[in-house]
Coordinates of C-alpha atoms in Angstrom, one line a residue:
M1 CA 15.4 102.1 71.3
N2 CA 14.5 106.2 70.3
R3 CA 15.4 108.9 73.5
L4 CA 15.0 112.3 73.5
P5 CA 18.0 113.8 76.3
F6 CA 16.2 114.7 79.7
F7 CA 17.9 118.4 79.7
I8 CA 21.1 118.8 77.6
L9 CA 24.2 121.6 78.4
L10 CA 27.0 122.8 76.6
L11 CA 30.0 121.4 78.3
C12 CA 32.0 124.4 79.7
C13 CA 34.7 125.3 82.6
S14 CA 32.5 127.1 85.2
V15 CA 28.5 126.7 85.3
A16 CA 28.9 128.5 89.0
F17 CA 25.6 130.6 89.4
G18 CA 25.9 134.3 91.1
Q19 CA 24.6 137.6 91.1
T20 CA 25.1 141.4 90.8
G21 CA 22.4 142.5 92.3
S22 CA 19.7 140.5 90.4
K23 CA 21.3 139.2 87.4
P24 CA 23.3 136.0 87.0
F25 CA 26.9 136.3 87.3
A26 CA 27.1 133.1 85.3
F27 CA 25.2 130.7 83.3
E28 CA 24.7 127.1 82.9
K29 CA 25.7 127.1 78.9
M30 CA 22.8 124.7 77.3
N31 CA 21.6 123.5 73.9
R32 CA 17.6 124.4 72.5
G33 CA 16.7 121.3 75.1
L34 CA 14.6 120.8 71.8
I35 CA 11.6 118.4 72.4
A36 CA 9.2 116.4 70.2
L37 CA 5.9 115.5 71.5
P38 CA 3.5 112.9 69.2
T39 CA -0.4 114.1 69.8
E40 CA -3.7 112.7 70.1
Q41 CA -3.6 114.1 66.8
Q42 CA -0.8 112.9 65.3
Q43 CA 0.9 116.1 64.6
V44 CA 4.2 117.0 66.8
Y45 CA 4.4 119.4 69.1
L46 CA 8.2 120.9 69.3
G47 CA 9.5 123.3 71.7
W48 CA 12.5 125.2 72.1
R49 CA 14.6 127.4 74.9
L50 CA 15.3 130.5 73.7
L51 CA 19.1 131.9 76.0
E52 CA 19.7 135.0 78.2
S53 CA 22.9 134.9 75.4
D54 CA 20.6 134.8 72.5
A55 CA 20.2 138.1 70.3
A56 CA 16.9 140.7 71.1
Q57 CA 15.6 140.0 68.0
V58 CA 16.8 136.5 66.7
A59 CA 14.4 134.2 65.5
F60 CA 13.8 129.9 64.2
N61 CA 13.7 128.3 61.8
V62 CA 12.4 124.8 61.4
Y63 CA 13.3 121.7 59.8
R64 CA 11.7 118.4 59.4
S65 CA 14.0 115.2 58.2
T66 CA 12.0 112.1 57.5
S67 CA 13.6 108.7 56.9
G68 CA 17.3 110.1 56.4
G69 CA 15.6 112.1 53.4
K70 CA 17.1 116.5 52.9
A71 CA 15.8 118.4 56.0
V72 CA 13.1 120.7 54.6
K73 CA 12.2 123.8 56.2
L74 CA 8.2 123.4 57.6
N75 CA 8.0 127.2 58.5
T76 CA 7.4 130.0 55.4
Q77 CA 8.7 132.7 57.9
P78 CA 11.3 132.4 61.2
I79 CA 9.7 131.9 63.9
S80 CA 9.6 134.8 66.0
G81 CA 6.2 135.9 68.6
S82 CA 7.5 132.3 70.1
T83 CA 10.0 129.1 70.8
N84 CA 7.6 125.9 69.2
F85 CA 6.2 124.6 67.0
L86 CA 3.3 122.6 65.4
D87 CA 4.0 119.9 63.4
T88 CA 0.7 119.3 61.1
S89 CA 2.1 117.5 57.8
A90 CA 5.1 115.2 59.3
P91 CA 4.5 111.5 58.0
M92 CA 3.7 109.5 61.8
S93 CA 4.0 106.3 58.8
Q94 CA 8.3 106.6 58.9
P95 CA 10.9 107.8 61.2
N96 CA 11.2 112.2 61.3
E97 CA 14.2 114.1 62.8
W98 CA 13.8 117.5 64.0
Y99 CA 16.0 120.8 64.8
V100 CA 15.7 124.0 64.4
T101 CA 17.7 127.2 63.6
P102 CA 18.4 130.3 65.5
V103 CA 17.8 133.6 62.1
V104 CA 19.6 137.3 63.5
N105 CA 19.5 140.2 60.9
N106 CA 17.8 137.1 57.7
R107 CA 21.0 134.6 58.8
E108 CA 20.9 130.8 60.1
L109 CA 23.0 130.4 62.8
A110 CA 24.4 127.1 64.3
A111 CA 21.7 124.5 64.2
S112 CA 20.5 123.0 67.5
E113 CA 20.7 119.2 68.0
K114 CA 18.8 116.4 66.4
V115 CA 15.6 114.8 68.0
S116 CA 13.6 112.0 66.8
L117 CA 10.5 110.1 67.0
P118 CA 10.7 106.4 65.0
A119 CA 8.1 105.2 62.8
Q120 CA 4.3 105.4 64.3
A121 CA 4.8 106.9 67.6
A122 CA 2.3 106.8 69.7
P123 CA 0.6 110.1 71.3
R124 CA 2.4 110.6 74.5
Q125 CA 3.2 114.0 76.8
Y126 CA 6.2 112.6 78.7
I127 CA 9.4 111.1 78.5
S128 CA 10.2 108.2 81.3
F129 CA 13.2 107.0 82.9
K130 CA 13.0 103.3 84.2
L131 CA 13.8 102.6 87.3
Q132 CA 15.7 98.9 88.9
G133 CA 12.9 96.9 90.4
N134 CA 9.0 98.2 91.2
Y135 CA 9.5 101.4 93.5
S136 CA 9.1 104.8 93.1
P137 CA 11.1 108.5 94.5
N138 CA 11.2 110.3 97.5
K139 CA 12.8 112.9 96.5
L140 CA 14.3 113.7 93.2
G141 CA 17.1 116.3 91.3
V142 CA 19.0 117.0 88.9
A143 CA 22.1 117.9 87.6
D144 CA 24.6 117.3 85.0
L145 CA 27.2 114.5 86.6
N146 CA 29.6 113.3 84.0
G147 CA 30.7 116.5 82.4
D148 CA 29.2 115.0 78.9
G149 CA 26.7 118.1 79.0
V150 CA 23.1 116.4 79.7
Y151 CA 21.5 116.7 83.4
D152 CA 20.9 113.6 85.1
L153 CA 18.7 112.2 87.4
V154 CA 20.0 111.5 91.2
I155 CA 16.9 109.9 93.4
K156 CA 16.3 109.1 96.7
Q157 CA 13.9 105.6 97.3
P158 CA 11.7 104.0 97.8
S159 CA 8.7 106.7 98.5
G160 CA 8.1 105.8 102.2
S161 CA 8.8 108.6 104.8
V162 CA 8.9 109.4 108.8
D163 CA 7.8 111.9 110.5
P164 CA 10.5 113.1 113.8
G165 CA 7.0 114.6 115.0
T166 CA 6.0 110.9 115.7
F167 CA 7.5 107.3 115.9
R168 CA 7.7 104.8 113.7
R169 CA 10.3 102.7 112.7
S170 CA 11.1 102.9 109.2
Q171 CA 10.8 99.9 106.8
D172 CA 13.7 99.4 105.0
T173 CA 16.7 101.9 103.8
Y174 CA 17.2 104.7 102.1
K175 CA 19.2 104.6 98.7
F176 CA 20.2 107.1 96.1
E177 CA 20.5 106.1 92.4
A178 CA 22.0 108.3 89.5
Y179 CA 20.3 107.6 85.8
D180 CA 22.0 108.8 82.9
G181 CA 19.9 111.6 81.4
K182 CA 21.2 111.0 77.7
T183 CA 20.2 106.7 77.5
G184 CA 18.6 106.5 81.5
A185 CA 21.1 103.9 81.8
F186 CA 21.4 103.2 85.7
L187 CA 25.0 104.9 87.0
W188 CA 25.7 103.6 91.1
R189 CA 23.5 103.7 94.6
Y190 CA 24.2 104.8 97.7
D191 CA 22.6 102.9 100.6
L192 CA 22.7 105.1 103.9
G193 CA 22.3 101.9 105.7
W194 CA 19.6 100.8 108.7
N195 CA 21.3 103.9 111.2
M196 CA 19.3 106.9 108.8
D197 CA 15.8 107.0 109.7
M198 CA 14.0 107.2 106.9
G199 CA 12.3 110.5 106.2
I200 CA 13.2 113.9 105.1
W201 CA 14.4 115.6 108.0
F202 CA 17.2 112.2 109.1
T203 CA 18.3 112.7 105.2
P204 CA 18.9 116.0 103.4
A205 CA 20.3 115.9 100.2
I206 CA 21.3 118.2 97.5
V207 CA 22.6 117.3 94.0
Y208 CA 25.3 120.7 92.5
D209 CA 28.5 121.4 90.9
L210 CA 30.0 122.2 94.8
D211 CA 33.3 122.8 92.7
G212 CA 32.8 124.2 89.0
D213 CA 34.7 121.6 87.4
G214 CA 31.8 121.0 85.3
K215 CA 30.6 117.8 87.3
A216 CA 27.8 117.7 90.5
E217 CA 28.7 116.4 93.5
V218 CA 25.8 114.8 95.5
A219 CA 25.8 116.4 99.2
M220 CA 24.0 114.3 102.0
K221 CA 23.5 114.0 105.9
S222 CA 24.4 110.2 106.1
S223 CA 26.6 107.9 108.9
S224 CA 28.9 105.8 108.3
Y225 CA 27.8 102.5 110.3
A226 CA 26.3 99.7 108.1
G227 CA 24.9 97.9 110.7
T228 CA 21.1 95.8 110.7
L229 CA 17.7 97.5 111.6
A230 CA 18.7 95.2 114.9
E231 CA 22.0 96.7 115.2
S232 CA 21.2 100.2 114.8
F233 CA 22.0 102.9 117.4
A234 CA 18.0 103.2 117.7
E235 CA 16.0 103.1 121.0
E236 CA 13.6 100.8 121.6
G237 CA 9.6 103.5 120.6
S238 CA 12.6 106.5 119.5
F239 CA 14.3 107.9 116.8
I240 CA 18.5 107.5 116.2
M241 CA 19.9 109.7 118.7
K242 CA 23.9 107.7 119.3
G243 CA 26.4 106.9 116.4
P244 CA 28.6 109.8 113.8
E245 CA 26.6 111.9 111.7
Y246 CA 28.2 113.5 108.5
C247 CA 28.3 115.6 105.4
T248 CA 29.4 113.4 102.7
I249 CA 30.0 114.3 99.4
L250 CA 29.5 111.6 96.3
D251 CA 31.3 112.3 93.3
G252 CA 28.9 111.9 90.8
A253 CA 29.3 110.2 88.2
T254 CA 30.4 107.3 90.1
G255 CA 29.0 107.2 93.9
K256 CA 32.1 107.1 95.8
E257 CA 33.1 109.3 98.5
I258 CA 35.2 112.7 97.7
D259 CA 35.2 114.2 101.5
K260 CA 33.0 114.3 104.8
V261 CA 32.9 116.4 108.2
D262 CA 31.1 115.8 111.2
W263 CA 27.3 116.9 110.6
I264 CA 26.5 119.6 113.5
T265 CA 26.6 117.2 116.2
R266 CA 23.2 116.4 117.7
G267 CA 24.6 117.7 121.3
N268 CA 22.3 116.7 124.6
G269 CA 19.2 115.9 121.9
T270 CA 16.8 117.6 124.9
E271 CA 18.1 121.9 124.6
W272 CA 16.3 120.9 121.1
G273 CA 13.3 120.7 122.9
D274 CA 12.0 117.1 123.3
N275 CA 13.9 113.3 124.2
R276 CA 12.4 111.7 121.9
G277 CA 14.6 112.6 118.7
N278 CA 12.0 114.9 116.7
R279 CA 13.1 119.1 117.0
V280 CA 17.1 117.6 117.3
N281 CA 16.1 116.2 114.1
R282 CA 15.0 118.6 112.3
N283 CA 18.2 119.1 109.3
Q284 CA 18.5 120.6 106.4
I285 CA 21.2 121.5 103.2
G286 CA 21.4 124.1 101.0
I287 CA 24.0 125.9 98.3
A288 CA 24.7 129.1 98.3
Y289 CA 27.1 132.2 96.3
L290 CA 27.9 133.6 100.1
D291 CA 30.8 136.2 97.6
G292 CA 28.6 136.2 94.7
K293 CA 31.1 133.7 92.6
T294 CA 31.1 130.1 94.2
P295 CA 28.5 127.7 95.7
S296 CA 29.4 126.9 99.6
L297 CA 27.4 124.4 101.0
L298 CA 24.9 125.0 103.5
V299 CA 25.0 122.5 106.2
C300 CA 22.0 123.2 109.1
R301 CA 20.1 122.1 112.2
G302 CA 17.0 122.7 113.9
T303 CA 13.8 124.0 113.2
Y304 CA 11.6 125.1 116.2
T305 CA 14.4 126.0 118.8
M306 CA 18.1 125.7 118.3
M307 CA 19.0 126.1 114.8
K308 CA 22.4 125.9 113.9
I309 CA 24.0 126.6 110.0
D310 CA 27.6 125.7 108.6
A311 CA 29.3 126.5 105.5
Y312 CA 31.9 125.1 103.4
N313 CA 33.2 125.4 100.2
L314 CA 34.6 122.3 98.4
V315 CA 38.2 122.7 97.4
N316 CA 40.3 120.2 95.9
K317 CA 37.9 118.0 96.6
K318 CA 38.2 118.9 100.4
L319 CA 35.5 120.2 102.0
T320 CA 36.6 123.5 104.1
K321 CA 34.7 125.2 106.3
V322 CA 33.8 129.2 106.4
W323 CA 31.7 130.3 108.7
S324 CA 29.2 129.1 111.7
W325 CA 26.3 130.1 112.9
F326 CA 24.3 130.1 116.1
G327 CA 21.1 131.6 116.7
D328 CA 21.4 131.7 120.2
N329 CA 24.5 134.1 119.6
E330 CA 22.4 136.7 117.7
T331 CA 20.7 139.4 120.0
P332 CA 17.7 138.5 120.2
Q333 CA 18.6 135.3 119.9
V334 CA 17.2 133.6 116.8
R335 CA 15.6 130.8 118.0
G336 CA 12.2 128.7 116.0
Q337 CA 12.3 130.6 113.8
G338 CA 12.5 128.3 110.9
F339 CA 10.2 127.2 107.5
H340 CA 11.0 123.6 106.4
G341 CA 12.9 124.4 103.6
M342 CA 15.4 127.8 103.1
H343 CA 15.5 130.2 100.1
I344 CA 18.8 131.2 98.4
F345 CA 19.6 135.1 97.0
D346 CA 21.4 138.1 96.9
V347 CA 18.5 140.1 98.8
D348 CA 20.8 143.5 99.5
G349 CA 21.5 144.5 96.2
D350 CA 25.5 143.9 97.1
G351 CA 26.2 140.7 94.7
K352 CA 26.3 138.0 97.2
D353 CA 23.6 135.4 98.1
E354 CA 22.0 135.5 101.5
I355 CA 19.6 133.0 103.4
L356 CA 16.1 132.7 104.5
F357 CA 15.7 130.1 106.3
G358 CA 12.2 131.6 108.3
D359 CA 11.3 135.4 109.1
A360 CA 14.6 135.8 109.5
V361 CA 17.6 136.2 107.1
L362 CA 21.0 135.4 106.8
D363 CA 23.6 137.7 105.6
D364 CA 26.4 136.3 103.7
N365 CA 28.6 136.9 106.2
G366 CA 27.1 134.7 108.5
K367 CA 25.1 137.3 110.4
I368 CA 22.3 138.1 110.7
L369 CA 21.0 140.8 107.7
W370 CA 17.5 140.6 110.3
N371 CA 14.9 139.2 112.3
M372 CA 11.4 139.4 112.9
N373 CA 11.0 137.2 115.8
M374 CA 7.7 136.2 114.9
G375 CA 8.1 132.4 115.6
H376 CA 7.9 129.2 112.8
P377 CA 6.5 130.0 109.8
D378 CA 5.1 127.0 107.5
I379 CA 4.9 129.1 104.5
C380 CA 7.4 130.8 102.9
Y381 CA 7.8 131.7 98.9
L382 CA 10.7 134.5 97.9
A383 CA 8.9 135.8 94.4
D384 CA 8.0 139.1 92.3
I385 CA 4.6 139.1 94.4
D386 CA 3.4 142.7 93.6
Y387 CA 4.1 144.1 90.0
D388 CA 3.5 147.0 91.0
R389 CA 6.9 147.3 94.1
P390 CA 10.3 147.5 92.9
G391 CA 12.3 143.8 93.7
L392 CA 11.1 140.7 95.3
E393 CA 8.5 140.6 98.2
I394 CA 8.4 137.1 100.8
F395 CA 4.9 135.3 102.0
Y396 CA 4.4 134.5 105.4
A397 CA 2.0 132.0 106.5
F398 CA 2.3 131.7 110.1
E399 CA 1.9 127.8 112.2
A400 CA 2.9 130.0 115.4
A401 CA 0.0 131.7 116.7
Q402 CA -0.2 135.5 115.9
K403 CA -2.3 138.4 116.9
Q404 CA -1.8 140.4 113.7
N405 CA 0.4 139.7 110.8
G406 CA 0.0 135.8 110.7
I407 CA -0.7 136.2 106.6
C408 CA 1.7 139.0 105.6
L409 CA 3.8 140.0 103.0
V410 CA 7.5 141.5 103.6
D411 CA 10.5 143.3 102.5
P412 CA 13.5 140.6 102.0
A413 CA 15.8 143.3 102.0
T414 CA 15.0 145.2 105.2
G415 CA 12.3 142.7 107.0
K416 CA 9.5 145.1 106.6
I417 CA 5.8 144.1 106.6
I418 CA 4.7 145.5 102.9
W419 CA 0.9 144.7 104.4
G420 CA -0.7 142.2 106.7
I421 CA -3.8 141.1 108.3
D422 CA -5.4 142.5 111.1
F423 CA -6.9 139.6 112.8
P424 CA -5.7 136.7 114.6
I425 CA -4.7 132.9 113.6
T426 CA -4.0 130.0 114.7
H427 CA -1.8 127.5 113.2
L428 CA -2.0 128.3 109.2
H429 CA -0.3 124.7 108.2
D430 CA 1.6 123.1 105.2
W431 CA 2.5 125.2 102.2
G432 CA 0.3 127.3 100.8
M433 CA -0.2 128.7 97.1
L434 CA 1.2 131.1 95.3
G435 CA 1.0 132.2 92.0
D436 CA -0.7 134.4 89.1
I437 CA -3.2 132.0 88.5
D438 CA -6.1 134.7 88.5
S439 CA -5.5 137.5 85.2
T440 CA -8.2 140.0 86.9
E441 CA -6.2 140.8 89.6
P442 CA -2.7 142.6 90.0
G443 CA -0.2 141.0 90.7
M444 CA 0.6 137.4 92.4
E445 CA -2.1 135.6 94.8
L446 CA -1.0 133.9 97.8
F447 CA -3.2 130.8 100.1
A448 CA -3.0 129.9 103.5
M449 CA -5.8 127.7 105.4
E450 CA -5.9 127.3 109.2
K451 CA -4.5 123.4 110.1
D452 CA -7.9 122.3 111.3
Q453 CA -9.7 123.7 108.1
S454 CA -12.2 126.0 109.8
K455 CA -10.7 129.1 107.7
S456 CA -9.1 129.7 104.9
F457 CA -7.8 132.6 102.8
L458 CA -7.3 134.1 99.3
Y459 CA -5.8 137.1 99.2
N460 CA -4.3 139.1 96.0
S461 CA -0.8 140.9 95.9
K462 CA -1.8 144.1 97.3
G463 CA -3.3 142.1 100.1
K464 CA -6.7 142.0 99.5
L465 CA -9.2 138.7 100.4
L466 CA -11.0 137.3 97.1
S467 CA -12.5 134.2 98.9
D468 CA -11.8 131.5 100.9
G469 CA -10.3 129.5 98.9
K470 CA -12.2 127.4 98.4
E471 CA -12.4 127.2 94.4
L472 CA -8.9 125.4 94.9
G473 CA -9.8 121.9 95.9
G474 CA -10.2 122.9 99.1
G475 CA -7.6 121.0 100.9
H476 CA -4.2 122.8 103.0
T477 CA -2.6 123.6 99.2
A478 CA -2.8 123.7 95.8
R479 CA 0.6 124.2 93.5
A480 CA 0.8 126.4 90.3
L481 CA 2.7 126.7 87.1
Y482 CA 3.9 127.9 83.8
W483 CA 1.6 125.7 81.6
K484 CA -1.0 127.1 78.5
D485 CA 0.7 131.5 77.3
G486 CA 2.2 134.5 79.3
P487 CA 2.1 135.1 83.6
I488 CA -0.9 133.4 84.1
K489 CA -0.1 129.9 85.9
I490 CA -3.3 126.7 86.1
F491 CA -3.5 124.7 90.3
Y492 CA -3.6 121.6 90.5
P493 CA -5.3 120.4 94.5
F494 CA -2.5 118.4 96.1
S495 CA -2.8 114.9 97.8
Y496 CA 0.2 113.5 99.9
R497 CA -1.4 110.2 98.0
P498 CA -3.0 111.7 94.3
N499 CA -5.0 108.8 92.4
G500 CA -4.7 112.1 89.9
N501 CA -3.4 115.0 89.5
P502 CA -6.4 117.4 88.2
L503 CA -4.8 120.0 86.1
M504 CA -7.4 123.4 86.6
E505 CA -7.8 127.3 85.3
Y506 CA -8.6 129.1 87.9
K507 CA -12.3 129.9 88.0
G508 CA -11.8 127.5 84.7
A509 CA -11.9 124.2 83.0
K510 CA -10.0 121.3 84.5
I511 CA -7.2 120.7 81.0
G512 CA -5.9 117.3 81.6
E513 CA -4.5 115.7 84.5
I514 CA -1.4 113.8 85.3
P515 CA -0.8 110.9 87.6
G516 CA 1.9 109.6 89.7
Q517 CA 3.4 111.8 92.6
I518 CA 5.1 114.9 91.6
L519 CA 8.6 115.1 92.7
A520 CA 9.1 118.4 90.9
I521 CA 8.3 120.8 88.6
A522 CA 10.5 122.8 86.8
D523 CA 11.5 123.8 83.3
V524 CA 13.7 121.2 82.0
L525 CA 12.7 120.7 78.5
G526 CA 11.5 122.3 75.7
D527 CA 10.0 126.3 75.6
W528 CA 9.9 128.0 78.8
R529 CA 6.9 126.4 80.2
E530 CA 7.2 124.5 83.2
E531 CA 7.2 120.3 83.4
I532 CA 5.2 118.3 85.6
I533 CA 8.1 115.4 86.6
T534 CA 6.4 112.2 88.1
A535 CA 6.7 109.6 90.6
M536 CA 6.0 106.0 89.5
E537 CA 6.2 102.9 90.3
G538 CA 9.5 101.3 88.3
E539 CA 9.2 104.6 86.5
V540 CA 9.9 108.3 86.6
R541 CA 8.1 110.7 83.9
I542 CA 8.7 114.0 82.4
Y543 CA 5.5 115.6 81.5
S544 CA 5.2 118.2 79.1
T545 CA 2.9 120.5 77.5
T546 CA 1.7 119.8 73.9
L547 CA 0.0 123.7 74.1
P548 CA 1.6 126.1 71.0
A549 CA 2.2 129.8 73.3
T550 CA 1.8 133.0 71.4
S551 CA 4.9 134.4 73.5
R552 CA 8.0 133.4 74.7
R553 CA 10.5 134.0 77.4
V554 CA 14.3 133.8 78.6
C555 CA 14.7 130.0 79.4
L556 CA 13.3 129.3 83.6
M557 CA 16.3 128.0 84.6
Q558 CA 18.5 131.0 83.9
D559 CA 16.9 132.9 86.5
P560 CA 19.6 132.4 89.6
L561 CA 16.2 132.4 92.3
Y562 CA 14.3 129.9 90.5
R563 CA 17.9 128.3 90.0
K564 CA 17.7 127.6 93.2
D565 CA 14.8 126.4 94.3
I566 CA 15.6 124.1 92.2
A567 CA 18.6 122.3 93.6
L568 CA 16.7 122.7 97.2
V569 CA 13.7 120.5 95.6
T570 CA 15.7 117.3 96.5
M571 CA 15.7 118.3 100.9
G572 CA 13.0 119.9 102.5
Y573 CA 9.2 120.6 102.0
F574 CA 8.5 120.9 97.8
Y575 CA 7.7 125.0 97.5
V576 CA 7.7 125.3 93.8
P577 CA 10.4 127.4 92.3
Q578 CA 9.9 131.1 92.0
L579 CA 11.1 133.2 89.5
G580 CA 13.7 135.9 91.3
R581 CA 12.9 138.9 87.8
P582 CA 9.8 140.4 86.4
W583 CA 7.7 138.7 84.8
K584 CA 7.2 142.4 82.5
A585 CA 10.9 143.0 81.9
E586 CA 11.8 139.7 80.1
R587 CA 11.4 139.7 75.8

């Protein structure tokens, strides 16, 4: 069966990410990520990557071989304005194969990998990965698990979830499953068991190469207890509050346990804010380059009251603690200031990552860099929001009631407010939206809504109110992504249980619809535009644009902030990944 590779990397001795200021320390070595997708017009869309290592003047030639015959060049002049091509003459009644070659100073360099389509290939805008049964994933991660140079898939299934805010007995146990990105073959399964409540805050995980050997590990919160539901440590009418909890590291290739350490302890559950297992069970996990070159694992507990983080390095297959942080030990205390995710970046320009985990930032040494002390933000994005202002900005919208600045733009190096609203808010809810969707306004647009939907707000990057944002679909949030051309994004209205995901231009037409529950948005195939990864029953699909572009940009996965945002999609809420480098700085 013909299968396009999911996301191919060249083997290298190190795949660590880091940065000095905004520049990455080292990149994953990638091939061209060439894709070939047949369209309804009996044409074939081809897309490939521009890499950070490419010469500024690089161009490309496109070749096609039909039925095993001699490859012929399809373009008359080397392609320099984009990294895609529409093959309008491919004989679809026969099998075809394509590759591209970079051209520098009129000289062809090494050819890319080849991709193929069988004869009579049906039009399809996605690549499919079949699962082991009629279930769908709850979360998904991508990483090279076995060192073969291809990104593999790690899913957490089934799709159901329990929120700690309202007690509901788990209906099943979560299982992690790994699939080979090149062949689609099932690799392994790890069952968390009945002593892990079935919800994202009970079961955070991340898939990443923690020791730099070119093979990713899976780090997760776990329990060693493997009984039945009736035998679990849950009390009647409450979540599990007894028994061991660990941070466990699995070998990505085999699913076998490498090491484990104790998770941050629950202690007295009521000290976290209630006796129902709610606030004590707000757990997260992440990665940060605390020394600028080595990925450290972050184990986190607490969002609404106490907040704690432990940092570890994986050395010789053992977890070694780097530091521990407790927000109550800071002056002033850091309490109830977490959000439902985290962003990792070098915000102070010292070459080492900081941790943005709410309206406070933790420095690489485990000490607070700054603290706004405004409570829990439900919306928190780090990006180059204001294109006219050097560096990045944070977009906050607060669930905690505020008399002013409940929506604000903040300097990530200092925590100083750049602009904020001058009227009160009560409870701004969910993820909001951030993206450059309006070409007539400077920078990105920012959307937030009150939980009761009584008020909503769409601002430009300068703090100008544009509208109530109802044109985004009327719900608490929309999500924006690169799909067409240039810096302007399209969007789709968000729903917890979508029947379909309409792709929309701002104040424009519907340009398509993607079925399934969207698990991730990421630049994992083809050119710099993003793919939409969806969960279907028994299947994961990776949808790609087939719209030719007239611009090009280095693969987004080679942007350090973007790459770490993608890694963090396996835990917490799904925040759309953002760029750490200004759009206008790219070639």
